[in-house]
Tab-separated table of N, CA and C in Angstrom:
chain	number	residue	atom	x	y	z
A	964	MET	N	10.111	-11.532	-11.759
A	964	MET	CA	8.863	-11.753	-10.861
A	964	MET	C	9.257	-12.453	-9.657
A	965	ALA	N	8.675	-11.896	-8.426
A	965	ALA	CA	8.889	-12.660	-7.148
A	965	ALA	C	8.256	-14.014	-7.144
A	966	GLN	N	8.946	-14.880	-6.435
A	966	GLN	CA	8.544	-16.320	-6.318
A	966	GLN	C	7.697	-16.394	-4.885
A	967	VAL	N	6.610	-16.872	-5.016
A	967	VAL	CA	5.710	-17.064	-3.847
A	967	VAL	C	5.317	-18.563	-3.932
A	968	GLY	N	5.354	-19.069	-2.653
A	968	GLY	CA	4.783	-20.438	-2.746
A	968	GLY	C	5.185	-21.092	-1.345
A	969	GLY	N	4.758	-22.436	-1.350
A	969	GLY	CA	4.925	-23.131	-0.131
A	969	GLY	C	3.463	-23.582	0.508
A	970	THR	N	3.433	-23.848	1.779
A	970	THR	CA	2.220	-24.138	2.364
A	970	THR	C	1.495	-22.860	2.650
A	971	SER	N	0.275	-23.003	3.220
A	971	SER	CA	-0.607	-21.704	3.374
A	971	SER	C	0.095	-20.912	4.529
A	972	SER	N	0.708	-21.546	5.486
A	972	SER	CA	1.449	-20.679	6.499
A	972	SER	C	2.659	-20.148	6.108
A	973	ASP	N	3.352	-20.821	5.060
A	973	ASP	CA	4.404	-19.994	4.497
A	973	ASP	C	4.176	-18.958	3.667
A	974	VAL	N	3.068	-18.971	2.911
A	974	VAL	CA	2.554	-17.814	2.129
A	974	VAL	C	2.100	-16.693	3.151
A	975	THR	N	1.293	-17.103	4.186
A	975	THR	CA	0.964	-16.032	5.181
A	975	THR	C	2.085	-15.210	5.698
A	976	MET	N	3.192	-15.976	6.094
A	976	MET	CA	4.382	-15.363	6.506
A	976	MET	C	5.020	-14.499	5.714
A	977	GLN	N	5.145	-15.019	4.324
A	977	GLN	CA	5.751	-14.029	3.294
A	977	GLN	C	4.815	-12.825	3.207
A	978	VAL	N	3.592	-12.849	3.148
A	978	VAL	CA	2.693	-11.674	2.879
A	978	VAL	C	2.930	-10.794	4.204
A	979	GLN	N	2.895	-11.260	5.416
A	979	GLN	CA	2.987	-10.393	6.539
A	979	GLN	C	4.242	-9.740	6.499
A	980	GLU	N	5.322	-10.258	6.069
A	980	GLU	CA	6.736	-9.638	5.826
A	980	GLU	C	6.560	-8.577	4.850
A	981	LEU	N	5.790	-8.630	3.811
A	981	LEU	CA	5.727	-7.709	2.594
A	981	LEU	C	4.865	-6.439	3.283
A	982	ILE	N	3.870	-6.808	4.093
A	982	ILE	CA	3.072	-5.723	4.471
A	982	ILE	C	3.719	-4.933	5.778
A	983	ALA	N	4.307	-5.540	6.655
A	983	ALA	CA	4.765	-4.970	7.767
A	983	ALA	C	6.374	-4.782	7.737
A	984	ARG	N	6.826	-3.945	6.865
A	984	ARG	CA	8.231	-3.704	6.633
A	984	ARG	C	8.560	-2.764	7.744
A	985	ALA	N	9.874	-2.808	8.139
A	985	ALA	CA	10.318	-2.114	9.406
A	985	ALA	C	10.194	-0.517	8.951
A	986	ASP	N	10.470	-0.161	7.681
A	986	ASP	CA	10.491	1.335	7.391
A	986	ASP	C	9.117	1.818	7.175
A	987	GLY	N	8.060	1.034	7.362
A	987	GLY	CA	6.693	1.511	7.241
A	987	GLY	C	6.055	1.567	5.782
A	988	LYS	N	6.827	1.000	4.978
A	988	LYS	CA	6.464	1.102	3.531
A	988	LYS	C	5.692	-0.153	3.135
A	989	VAL	N	4.885	-0.151	2.145
A	989	VAL	CA	4.338	-1.390	1.524
A	989	VAL	C	5.275	-1.813	0.564
A	990	ASP	N	5.626	-2.984	0.438
A	990	ASP	CA	6.614	-3.690	-0.547
A	990	ASP	C	5.823	-3.822	-1.912
A	991	VAL	N	6.501	-3.395	-2.866
A	991	VAL	CA	5.849	-3.522	-4.273
A	991	VAL	C	5.555	-4.825	-4.680
A	992	ARG	N	6.178	-5.732	-4.059
A	992	ARG	CA	5.928	-7.123	-4.474
A	992	ARG	C	4.680	-7.684	-3.933
A	993	LEU	N	4.033	-6.906	-3.112
A	993	LEU	CA	2.746	-7.280	-2.589
A	993	LEU	C	1.688	-7.605	-3.702
A	994	ALA	N	1.683	-6.742	-4.765
A	994	ALA	CA	0.710	-6.956	-5.822
A	994	ALA	C	0.957	-8.303	-6.466
A	995	VAL	N	2.252	-8.938	-6.557
A	995	VAL	CA	2.493	-10.183	-7.109
A	995	VAL	C	1.911	-11.202	-6.150
A	996	VAL	N	2.020	-10.991	-4.940
A	996	VAL	CA	1.614	-11.992	-3.970
A	996	VAL	C	0.068	-12.009	-4.023
A	997	LEU	N	-0.531	-10.996	-4.115
A	997	LEU	CA	-2.059	-10.872	-4.107
A	997	LEU	C	-2.606	-11.598	-5.362
A	998	GLN	N	-1.875	-11.325	-6.610
A	998	GLN	CA	-2.287	-11.979	-7.761
A	998	GLN	C	-2.150	-13.581	-7.515
A	999	TYR	N	-0.958	-14.005	-7.029
A	999	TYR	CA	-0.882	-15.498	-6.725
A	999	TYR	C	-2.032	-16.100	-5.900
A	1000	LEU	N	-2.314	-15.224	-4.862
A	1000	LEU	CA	-3.463	-15.709	-3.911
A	1000	LEU	C	-4.835	-15.752	-4.642
A	1001	ASN	N	-5.050	-14.908	-5.486
A	1001	ASN	CA	-6.303	-14.871	-6.258
A	1001	ASN	C	-6.401	-16.136	-7.086
A	1002	VAL	N	-5.301	-16.688	-7.683
A	1002	VAL	CA	-5.238	-17.744	-8.604
A	1002	VAL	C	-5.119	-19.146	-7.667
A	1003	ARG	N	-4.313	-19.149	-6.728
A	1003	ARG	CA	-3.826	-20.469	-6.089
A	1003	ARG	C	-4.509	-20.704	-4.724
A	1004	LEU	N	-4.708	-19.657	-4.072
A	1004	LEU	CA	-5.193	-19.832	-2.620
A	1004	LEU	C	-6.434	-19.025	-2.336
A	1005	PRO	N	-7.596	-19.193	-2.949
A	1005	PRO	CA	-8.679	-18.309	-2.671
A	1005	PRO	C	-9.187	-18.208	-1.294
A	1006	SER	N	-8.973	-19.382	-0.624
A	1006	SER	CA	-9.548	-19.492	0.880
A	1006	SER	C	-8.663	-18.663	1.803
A	1007	LEU	N	-7.394	-18.382	1.392
A	1007	LEU	CA	-6.655	-17.629	2.230
A	1007	LEU	C	-6.770	-16.244	2.039
A	1008	ARG	N	-7.174	-15.837	0.710
A	1008	ARG	CA	-7.316	-14.408	0.362
A	1008	ARG	C	-8.094	-13.389	1.101
A	1009	MET	N	-9.079	-14.117	1.801
A	1009	MET	CA	-9.892	-13.224	2.797
A	1009	MET	C	-9.228	-12.647	3.930
A	1010	SER	N	-8.441	-13.533	4.593
A	1010	SER	CA	-7.768	-13.096	5.744
A	1010	SER	C	-6.537	-12.272	5.508
A	1011	LEU	N	-5.899	-12.524	4.392
A	1011	LEU	CA	-4.801	-11.741	3.950
A	1011	LEU	C	-5.245	-10.422	3.452
A	1012	GLY	N	-6.362	-10.439	2.719
A	1012	GLY	CA	-7.009	-9.080	2.314
A	1012	GLY	C	-7.329	-8.167	3.504
A	1013	ALA	N	-7.798	-8.723	4.681
A	1013	ALA	CA	-8.135	-7.896	5.757
A	1013	ALA	C	-6.693	-7.406	6.354
A	1014	ALA	N	-5.694	-8.154	6.260
A	1014	ALA	CA	-4.498	-7.679	6.875
A	1014	ALA	C	-3.771	-6.493	6.002
A	1015	VAL	N	-3.922	-6.643	4.688
A	1015	VAL	CA	-3.570	-5.639	3.755
A	1015	VAL	C	-4.483	-4.365	3.963
A	1016	CYS	N	-5.524	-4.484	4.149
A	1016	CYS	CA	-6.590	-3.345	4.349
A	1016	CYS	C	-6.202	-2.649	5.675
A	1017	GLU	N	-5.943	-3.450	6.725
A	1017	GLU	CA	-5.618	-2.805	7.979
A	1017	GLU	C	-4.305	-2.078	7.983
A	1018	ARG	N	-3.377	-2.662	7.275
A	1018	ARG	CA	-1.989	-1.955	7.296
A	1018	ARG	C	-1.957	-0.772	6.418
A	1019	SER	N	-2.730	-0.735	5.405
A	1019	SER	CA	-2.931	0.396	4.527
A	1019	SER	C	-3.561	1.549	5.219
A	1020	LYS	N	-4.632	1.192	6.073
A	1020	LYS	CA	-5.283	2.191	6.896
A	1020	LYS	C	-4.265	2.827	7.958
A	1021	GLN	N	-3.407	1.932	8.481
A	1021	GLN	CA	-2.412	2.391	9.537
A	1021	GLN	C	-1.355	3.382	8.792
A	1022	LEU	N	-0.928	3.013	7.625
A	1022	LEU	CA	-0.055	3.827	6.862
A	1022	LEU	C	-0.665	5.166	6.525
A	1023	LEU	N	-1.947	5.169	6.026
A	1023	LEU	CA	-2.559	6.366	5.786
A	1023	LEU	C	-2.710	7.264	6.941
A	1024	ALA	N	-3.071	6.763	8.121
A	1024	ALA	CA	-3.147	7.457	9.313
A	1024	ALA	C	-1.997	8.166	9.749
A	1025	ASN	N	-0.777	7.674	9.372
A	1025	ASN	CA	0.484	8.374	9.743
A	1025	ASN	C	0.859	9.427	8.912
A	1026	PHE	N	0.267	9.621	7.815
A	1026	PHE	CA	0.528	10.918	7.030
A	1026	PHE	C	0.108	12.172	7.773
A	1027	PRO	N	0.869	13.176	7.753
A	1027	PRO	CA	0.546	14.445	8.372
A	1027	PRO	C	-0.606	15.178	7.731
A	1028	THR	N	-1.014	14.798	6.434
A	1028	THR	CA	-2.121	15.499	5.818
A	1028	THR	C	-2.970	14.520	5.068
A	1029	SER	N	-4.193	14.844	4.677
A	1029	SER	CA	-5.041	13.981	4.070
A	1029	SER	C	-4.688	14.176	2.560
A	1030	ALA	N	-5.482	13.310	1.751
A	1030	ALA	CA	-5.169	13.490	0.186
A	1030	ALA	C	-5.918	14.745	-0.232
A	1031	MET	N	-7.017	15.085	0.334
A	1031	MET	CA	-7.578	16.296	-0.081
A	1031	MET	C	-6.925	17.581	0.320
A	1032	GLU	N	-6.140	17.518	1.501
A	1032	GLU	CA	-5.366	18.591	1.983
A	1032	GLU	C	-4.108	18.790	0.954
A	1033	ASP	N	-3.511	17.629	0.509
A	1033	ASP	CA	-2.538	17.698	-0.413
A	1033	ASP	C	-2.895	18.260	-1.807
A	1034	GLN	N	-4.121	18.046	-2.211
A	1034	GLN	CA	-4.567	18.534	-3.538
A	1034	GLN	C	-4.754	20.052	-3.316
A	1035	GLN	N	-5.104	20.522	-2.154
A	1035	GLN	CA	-5.220	21.886	-1.948
A	1035	GLN	C	-3.752	22.585	-1.828
A	1036	LEU	N	-2.924	21.938	-1.161
A	1036	LEU	CA	-1.554	22.365	-1.041
A	1036	LEU	C	-0.761	22.424	-2.429
A	1037	LEU	N	-1.080	21.539	-3.385
A	1037	LEU	CA	-0.468	21.689	-4.634
A	1037	LEU	C	-0.585	23.034	-5.243
A	1038	SER	N	-1.645	23.679	-5.227
A	1038	SER	CA	-1.877	25.029	-5.863
A	1038	SER	C	-1.300	26.144	-5.028
A	1039	SER	N	-0.953	25.889	-3.774
A	1039	SER	CA	-0.357	26.977	-2.991
A	1039	SER	C	1.113	27.094	-2.835
A	1040	TYR	N	1.848	26.186	-3.483
A	1040	TYR	CA	3.333	26.137	-3.514
A	1040	TYR	C	3.775	26.374	-4.840
A	1041	PRO	N	4.383	27.581	-5.019
A	1041	PRO	CA	4.991	27.882	-6.433
A	1041	PRO	C	6.274	27.067	-6.616
A	1042	ASP	N	6.935	26.591	-5.772
A	1042	ASP	CA	8.249	25.774	-5.730
A	1042	ASP	C	8.037	24.471	-6.501
A	1043	PRO	N	8.506	24.324	-7.736
A	1043	PRO	CA	8.247	23.014	-8.412
A	1043	PRO	C	8.765	21.779	-7.584
A	1044	HIS	N	9.836	21.918	-6.891
A	1044	HIS	CA	10.261	20.802	-6.010
A	1044	HIS	C	9.299	20.378	-4.958
A	1045	MET	N	8.744	21.466	-4.295
A	1045	MET	CA	7.842	21.179	-3.231
A	1045	MET	C	6.551	20.559	-3.886
A	1046	GLN	N	6.112	21.086	-5.077
A	1046	GLN	CA	4.998	20.485	-5.693
A	1046	GLN	C	5.103	18.856	-5.998
A	1047	LEU	N	6.417	18.658	-6.592
A	1047	LEU	CA	6.724	17.296	-6.756
A	1047	LEU	C	6.673	16.360	-5.619
A	1048	CYS	N	7.228	16.874	-4.376
A	1048	CYS	CA	7.102	16.174	-3.180
A	1048	CYS	C	5.629	15.908	-2.827
A	1049	ILE	N	4.872	16.954	-2.779
A	1049	ILE	CA	3.428	16.761	-2.473
A	1049	ILE	C	2.621	15.740	-3.404
A	1050	GLN	N	3.037	15.821	-4.743
A	1050	GLN	CA	2.418	14.906	-5.708
A	1050	GLN	C	2.891	13.389	-5.519
A	1051	TYR	N	4.198	13.206	-4.918
A	1051	TYR	CA	4.585	11.938	-4.697
A	1051	TYR	C	3.808	11.408	-3.404
A	1052	ARG	N	3.709	12.404	-2.531
A	1052	ARG	CA	2.917	11.916	-1.271
A	1052	ARG	C	1.555	11.612	-1.604
A	1053	LEU	N	0.991	12.266	-2.334
A	1053	LEU	CA	-0.448	12.122	-2.838
A	1053	LEU	C	-0.631	10.845	-3.530
A	1054	ALA	N	0.348	10.532	-4.465
A	1054	ALA	CA	0.314	9.271	-5.220
A	1054	ALA	C	0.501	7.926	-4.212
A	1055	LYS	N	1.275	8.144	-3.166
A	1055	LYS	CA	1.223	6.991	-2.314
A	1055	LYS	C	0.064	6.902	-1.483
A	1056	LYS	N	-0.726	8.020	-1.193
A	1056	LYS	CA	-2.072	7.932	-0.496
A	1056	LYS	C	-3.110	7.204	-1.413
A	1057	VAL	N	-2.958	7.608	-2.656
A	1057	VAL	CA	-3.940	7.147	-3.657
A	1057	VAL	C	-3.888	5.678	-3.862
A	1058	CYS	N	-2.583	5.048	-3.766
A	1058	CYS	CA	-2.223	3.725	-3.919
A	1058	CYS	C	-2.735	2.987	-2.713
A	1059	LEU	N	-2.545	3.498	-1.445
A	1059	LEU	CA	-2.973	3.100	-0.290
A	1059	LEU	C	-4.581	2.937	-0.291
A	1060	GLN	N	-5.190	3.895	-0.658
A	1060	GLN	CA	-6.655	4.029	-0.689
A	1060	GLN	C	-7.253	3.009	-1.660
A	1061	GLN	N	-6.573	2.713	-2.788
A	1061	GLN	CA	-6.973	1.648	-3.703
A	1061	GLN	C	-6.757	0.365	-3.204
A	1062	LEU	N	-5.734	0.149	-2.477
A	1062	LEU	CA	-5.509	-1.225	-1.809
A	1062	LEU	C	-6.649	-1.530	-0.808
A	1063	ILE	N	-7.057	-0.418	-0.122
A	1063	ILE	CA	-8.115	-0.639	0.896
A	1063	ILE	C	-9.380	-0.893	0.227
A	1064	GLN	N	-9.608	-0.283	-0.990
A	1064	GLN	CA	-10.955	-0.666	-1.711
A	1064	GLN	C	-10.943	-1.979	-2.202
A	1065	ILE	N	-9.798	-2.430	-2.710
A	1065	ILE	CA	-9.724	-3.737	-3.289
A	1065	ILE	C	-9.807	-4.850	-2.323
A	1066	THR	N	-9.388	-4.530	-1.190
A	1066	THR	CA	-9.212	-5.683	-0.125
A	1066	THR	C	-10.336	-5.643	0.849
A	1067	LYS	N	-11.281	-4.750	0.690
A	1067	LYS	CA	-12.420	-4.721	1.582
A	1067	LYS	C	-13.285	-5.914	1.514
């Protein structure tokens, strides 16, 4: 399990690094950090939740298709490899959408 701790500013920096990765992905350790914040630093949770929500929206906006379009594309591609790629992209979008709902 990832270690998170320190002062409020230390934790904020750690979370920002998890959200704003150079490759544009959301770090999987983010869930651990959010759990830590719920228990230990509830006053910081609101501002970090807003940052997670905003970053998730940015990542969703960068996809070439919407989740609904991906659902429609799944039935139009007979190639199982292409279907798997679309399912993976759709799963990432669903995860980001859930992060947005959780952090609103």
